[in-house]
């Protein structure tokens, strides 16, 4: 049910402004064995100029830790309205986050980027842990994270 709600929220947030068609996209993040608590992850999209477009998913349920997802937090002013209905549990070391969402066709091959911020309690925050252009050619190609995420892919 959460996947359905998140897909609906995302489709509305990211397709209505562009009046575009949408397609299901599966985002997968495989975490490293970093030896700490579960990671909070914020998945969001920016445009070609780096301007925040919308949130896709937030892994982690306690709002008091969202400020540690600093790039996402700055872009959204910490507004929980940005993630209403699109949240899940934090992701433990060595585990995988896999979510399927509807993304507007207009986001691909047009300069948009997928960002993932990561934060782990009592460890260093990792803003923009992963930044990857949303391109048709990049689908299925793993992108390495900087600290907590071993690799990330999106498949259409």
PDB file of C-alpha atoms in Angstrom:
ATOM      1  CA  UNK A   1       0.000   0.000   0.000  1.00  0.00           C
ATOM      2  CA  UNK A   2       2.874   2.395   0.796  1.00  0.00           C
ATOM      3  CA  UNK A   3       4.339   1.822  -2.667  1.00  0.00           C
ATOM      4  CA  UNK A   4       0.981   2.686  -4.206  1.00  0.00           C
ATOM      5  CA  UNK A   5       0.650   5.840  -2.093  1.00  0.00           C
ATOM      6  CA  UNK A   6       4.198   6.915  -2.832  1.00  0.00           C
ATOM      7  CA  UNK A   7       3.751   6.312  -6.545  1.00  0.00           C
ATOM      8  CA  UNK A   8       0.560   8.355  -6.511  1.00  0.00           C
ATOM      9  CA  UNK A   9       2.162  11.191  -4.558  1.00  0.00           C
ATOM     10  CA  UNK A  10       5.238  11.193  -6.758  1.00  0.00           C
ATOM     11  CA  UNK A  11       3.296  11.005  -9.991  1.00  0.00           C
ATOM     12  CA  UNK A  12       1.231  13.980  -8.903  1.00  0.00           C
ATOM     13  CA  UNK A  13       4.236  15.954  -7.693  1.00  0.00           C
ATOM     14  CA  UNK A  14       6.545  15.301 -10.618  1.00  0.00           C
ATOM     15  CA  UNK A  15       4.248  14.778 -13.602  1.00  0.00           C
ATOM     16  CA  UNK A  16       1.400  17.242 -13.152  1.00  0.00           C
ATOM     17  CA  UNK A  17       3.584  20.337 -13.608  1.00  0.00           C
ATOM     18  CA  UNK A  18       4.998  19.000 -16.856  1.00  0.00           C
ATOM     19  CA  UNK A  19       1.756  17.293 -17.991  1.00  0.00           C
ATOM     20  CA  UNK A  20       3.938  14.345 -18.981  1.00  0.00           C
ATOM     21  CA  UNK A  21       3.506  10.605 -19.160  1.00  0.00           C
ATOM     22  CA  UNK A  22       5.066   8.549 -16.405  1.00  0.00           C
ATOM     23  CA  UNK A  23       6.758   5.170 -16.254  1.00  0.00           C
ATOM     24  CA  UNK A  24       7.562   2.836 -13.362  1.00  0.00           C
ATOM     25  CA  UNK A  25      11.173   3.132 -12.274  1.00  0.00           C
ATOM     26  CA  UNK A  26      12.792   0.880  -9.665  1.00  0.00           C
ATOM     27  CA  UNK A  27      15.436   2.561  -7.519  1.00  0.00           C
ATOM     28  CA  UNK A  28      17.811   0.210  -5.700  1.00  0.00           C
ATOM     29  CA  UNK A  29      20.452   1.242  -3.152  1.00  0.00           C
ATOM     30  CA  UNK A  30      22.766  -1.437  -1.713  1.00  0.00           C
ATOM     31  CA  UNK A  31      24.428  -0.362   1.513  1.00  0.00           C
ATOM     32  CA  UNK A  32      27.964  -1.099   2.661  1.00  0.00           C
ATOM     33  CA  UNK A  33      28.736  -2.977   5.889  1.00  0.00           C
ATOM     34  CA  UNK A  34      29.622   0.253   7.720  1.00  0.00           C
ATOM     35  CA  UNK A  35      29.199  -1.013  11.304  1.00  0.00           C
ATOM     36  CA  UNK A  36      26.547   1.388  12.597  1.00  0.00           C
ATOM     37  CA  UNK A  37      22.805   1.830  12.991  1.00  0.00           C
ATOM     38  CA  UNK A  38      20.318   1.946  10.128  1.00  0.00           C
ATOM     39  CA  UNK A  39      20.837   4.709   7.584  1.00  0.00           C
ATOM     40  CA  UNK A  40      18.338   7.445   6.897  1.00  0.00           C
ATOM     41  CA  UNK A  41      18.172   8.037   3.138  1.00  0.00           C
ATOM     42  CA  UNK A  42      16.476  10.896   1.278  1.00  0.00           C
ATOM     43  CA  UNK A  43      15.900  10.293  -2.446  1.00  0.00           C
ATOM     44  CA  UNK A  44      15.017  13.421  -4.394  1.00  0.00           C
ATOM     45  CA  UNK A  45      15.307  15.057  -7.818  1.00  0.00           C
ATOM     46  CA  UNK A  46      16.871  18.354  -8.915  1.00  0.00           C
ATOM     47  CA  UNK A  47      16.654  20.046 -12.310  1.00  0.00           C
ATOM     48  CA  UNK A  48      19.519  20.982 -14.654  1.00  0.00           C
ATOM     49  CA  UNK A  49      20.240  24.109 -12.569  1.00  0.00           C
ATOM     50  CA  UNK A  50      20.346  22.129  -9.314  1.00  0.00           C
ATOM     51  CA  UNK A  51      16.967  23.393  -8.108  1.00  0.00           C
ATOM     52  CA  UNK A  52      14.973  20.980  -5.988  1.00  0.00           C
ATOM     53  CA  UNK A  53      12.049  19.428  -7.926  1.00  0.00           C
ATOM     54  CA  UNK A  54      10.595  16.875  -5.507  1.00  0.00           C
ATOM     55  CA  UNK A  55      11.126  14.083  -3.010  1.00  0.00           C
ATOM     56  CA  UNK A  56      10.860  10.478  -4.110  1.00  0.00           C
ATOM     57  CA  UNK A  57      11.343   8.517  -0.881  1.00  0.00           C
ATOM     58  CA  UNK A  58      12.630   8.961   2.652  1.00  0.00           C
ATOM     59  CA  UNK A  59      13.925   5.950   4.574  1.00  0.00           C
ATOM     60  CA  UNK A  60      13.795   6.603   8.312  1.00  0.00           C
ATOM     61  CA  UNK A  61      10.873   7.401  10.542  1.00  0.00           C
ATOM     62  CA  UNK A  62      12.008   9.926  13.155  1.00  0.00           C
ATOM     63  CA  UNK A  63      11.695  13.519  11.958  1.00  0.00           C
ATOM     64  CA  UNK A  64      14.228  14.743  14.531  1.00  0.00           C
ATOM     65  CA  UNK A  65      16.989  13.138  12.411  1.00  0.00           C
ATOM     66  CA  UNK A  66      15.914  14.616   9.064  1.00  0.00           C
ATOM     67  CA  UNK A  67      18.142  17.676   9.528  1.00  0.00           C
ATOM     68  CA  UNK A  68      21.132  15.328   9.105  1.00  0.00           C
ATOM     69  CA  UNK A  69      20.031  14.742   5.503  1.00  0.00           C
ATOM     70  CA  UNK A  70      21.423  18.214   4.995  1.00  0.00           C
ATOM     71  CA  UNK A  71      21.137  18.837   1.232  1.00  0.00           C
ATOM     72  CA  UNK A  72      17.567  17.498   1.176  1.00  0.00           C
ATOM     73  CA  UNK A  73      16.714  19.337   4.396  1.00  0.00           C
ATOM     74  CA  UNK A  74      18.041  22.638   3.044  1.00  0.00           C
ATOM     75  CA  UNK A  75      16.118  22.211  -0.231  1.00  0.00           C
ATOM     76  CA  UNK A  76      12.821  21.443   1.530  1.00  0.00           C
ATOM     77  CA  UNK A  77      13.260  23.610   4.636  1.00  0.00           C
ATOM     78  CA  UNK A  78      12.663  20.351   6.529  1.00  0.00           C
ATOM     79  CA  UNK A  79       9.010  20.247   5.524  1.00  0.00           C
ATOM     80  CA  UNK A  80       7.469  16.887   6.338  1.00  0.00           C
ATOM     81  CA  UNK A  81       4.762  17.748   3.784  1.00  0.00           C
ATOM     82  CA  UNK A  82       7.419  16.901   1.178  1.00  0.00           C
ATOM     83  CA  UNK A  83       7.468  13.284   2.342  1.00  0.00           C
ATOM     84  CA  UNK A  84       3.884  12.693   3.427  1.00  0.00           C
ATOM     85  CA  UNK A  85       3.051   9.137   2.359  1.00  0.00           C
ATOM     86  CA  UNK A  86       6.488   8.350   0.923  1.00  0.00           C
ATOM     87  CA  UNK A  87       8.477   7.092   3.898  1.00  0.00           C
ATOM     88  CA  UNK A  88       9.781   3.745   5.058  1.00  0.00           C
ATOM     89  CA  UNK A  89      12.118   2.270   7.638  1.00  0.00           C
ATOM     90  CA  UNK A  90      15.799   3.145   7.868  1.00  0.00           C
ATOM     91  CA  UNK A  91      18.114   0.749   6.017  1.00  0.00           C
ATOM     92  CA  UNK A  92      20.632  -1.327   7.958  1.00  0.00           C
ATOM     93  CA  UNK A  93      24.259  -1.980   7.031  1.00  0.00           C
ATOM     94  CA  UNK A  94      24.623  -4.514   4.226  1.00  0.00           C
ATOM     95  CA  UNK A  95      20.906  -4.238   3.424  1.00  0.00           C
ATOM     96  CA  UNK A  96      19.072  -2.987   0.356  1.00  0.00           C
ATOM     97  CA  UNK A  97      16.475  -0.294  -0.262  1.00  0.00           C
ATOM     98  CA  UNK A  98      14.324  -1.056  -3.302  1.00  0.00           C
ATOM     99  CA  UNK A  99      11.345   1.103  -4.260  1.00  0.00           C
ATOM    100  CA  UNK A 100       9.335   1.307  -7.462  1.00  0.00           C
ATOM    101  CA  UNK A 101       7.816   4.680  -8.305  1.00  0.00           C
ATOM    102  CA  UNK A 102       6.250   6.364 -11.309  1.00  0.00           C
ATOM    103  CA  UNK A 103       8.581   9.027 -12.706  1.00  0.00           C
ATOM    104  CA  UNK A 104       7.652  11.463 -15.439  1.00  0.00           C
ATOM    105  CA  UNK A 105       9.164  10.685 -18.837  1.00  0.00           C
ATOM    106  CA  UNK A 106      10.158  14.371 -18.995  1.00  0.00           C
ATOM    107  CA  UNK A 107      12.698  13.803 -16.178  1.00  0.00           C
ATOM    108  CA  UNK A 108      14.887  11.585 -18.377  1.00  0.00           C
ATOM    109  CA  UNK A 109      17.506  12.914 -20.774  1.00  0.00           C
ATOM    110  CA  UNK A 110      16.633  16.504 -19.793  1.00  0.00           C
ATOM    111  CA  UNK A 111      19.306  17.363 -17.202  1.00  0.00           C
ATOM    112  CA  UNK A 112      17.466  16.141 -14.093  1.00  0.00           C
ATOM    113  CA  UNK A 113      19.466  14.390 -11.381  1.00  0.00           C
ATOM    114  CA  UNK A 114      18.654  11.818  -8.723  1.00  0.00           C
ATOM    115  CA  UNK A 115      20.209  12.621  -5.335  1.00  0.00           C
ATOM    116  CA  UNK A 116      20.493  10.432  -2.262  1.00  0.00           C
ATOM    117  CA  UNK A 117      21.511  11.977   1.049  1.00  0.00           C
ATOM    118  CA  UNK A 118      22.526   9.556   3.828  1.00  0.00           C
ATOM    119  CA  UNK A 119      22.896   9.874   7.588  1.00  0.00           C
ATOM    120  CA  UNK A 120      23.677   7.330  10.306  1.00  0.00           C
ATOM    121  CA  UNK A 121      23.365   7.982  14.038  1.00  0.00           C
ATOM    122  CA  UNK A 122      26.730   8.674  15.731  1.00  0.00           C
ATOM    123  CA  UNK A 123      28.520   8.609  12.355  1.00  0.00           C
ATOM    124  CA  UNK A 124      29.319  11.250   9.737  1.00  0.00           C
ATOM    125  CA  UNK A 125      26.483  12.595   7.597  1.00  0.00           C
ATOM    126  CA  UNK A 126      26.829  12.143   3.853  1.00  0.00           C
ATOM    127  CA  UNK A 127      24.969  14.828   1.881  1.00  0.00           C
ATOM    128  CA  UNK A 128      24.696  14.014  -1.811  1.00  0.00           C
ATOM    129  CA  UNK A 129      26.001  10.504  -1.120  1.00  0.00           C
ATOM    130  CA  UNK A 130      24.890   9.655  -4.658  1.00  0.00           C
ATOM    131  CA  UNK A 131      24.178  12.090  -7.497  1.00  0.00           C
ATOM    132  CA  UNK A 132      23.323  10.568 -10.868  1.00  0.00           C
ATOM    133  CA  UNK A 133      21.871  12.116 -14.027  1.00  0.00           C
ATOM    134  CA  UNK A 134      18.514  10.622 -15.009  1.00  0.00           C
ATOM    135  CA  UNK A 135      19.200   9.349 -18.524  1.00  0.00           C
ATOM    136  CA  UNK A 136      17.844   6.473 -20.563  1.00  0.00           C
ATOM    137  CA  UNK A 137      21.412   5.258 -21.136  1.00  0.00           C
ATOM    138  CA  UNK A 138      22.136   5.292 -17.388  1.00  0.00           C
ATOM    139  CA  UNK A 139      19.293   2.929 -16.529  1.00  0.00           C
ATOM    140  CA  UNK A 140      20.628  -0.270 -14.973  1.00  0.00           C
ATOM    141  CA  UNK A 141      24.146   1.154 -14.597  1.00  0.00           C
ATOM    142  CA  UNK A 142      25.415   0.987 -10.992  1.00  0.00           C
ATOM    143  CA  UNK A 143      26.720   4.230  -9.485  1.00  0.00           C
ATOM    144  CA  UNK A 144      29.011   4.033  -6.476  1.00  0.00           C
ATOM    145  CA  UNK A 145      28.149   5.941  -3.300  1.00  0.00           C
ATOM    146  CA  UNK A 146      30.658   7.962  -1.279  1.00  0.00           C
ATOM    147  CA  UNK A 147      30.321   6.442   2.204  1.00  0.00           C
ATOM    148  CA  UNK A 148      27.320   4.313   3.164  1.00  0.00           C
ATOM    149  CA  UNK A 149      25.909   3.261  -0.203  1.00  0.00           C
ATOM    150  CA  UNK A 150      27.904   0.605  -2.041  1.00  0.00           C
ATOM    151  CA  UNK A 151      25.995   1.198  -5.267  1.00  0.00           C
ATOM    152  CA  UNK A 152      22.737   2.545  -6.603  1.00  0.00           C
ATOM    153  CA  UNK A 153      20.819   1.803  -9.805  1.00  0.00           C
ATOM    154  CA  UNK A 154      17.567   2.830 -11.414  1.00  0.00           C
ATOM    155  CA  UNK A 155      15.781   0.542 -13.849  1.00  0.00           C
ATOM    156  CA  UNK A 156      12.956   1.432 -16.218  1.00  0.00           C
TER     157      UNK A 156
END
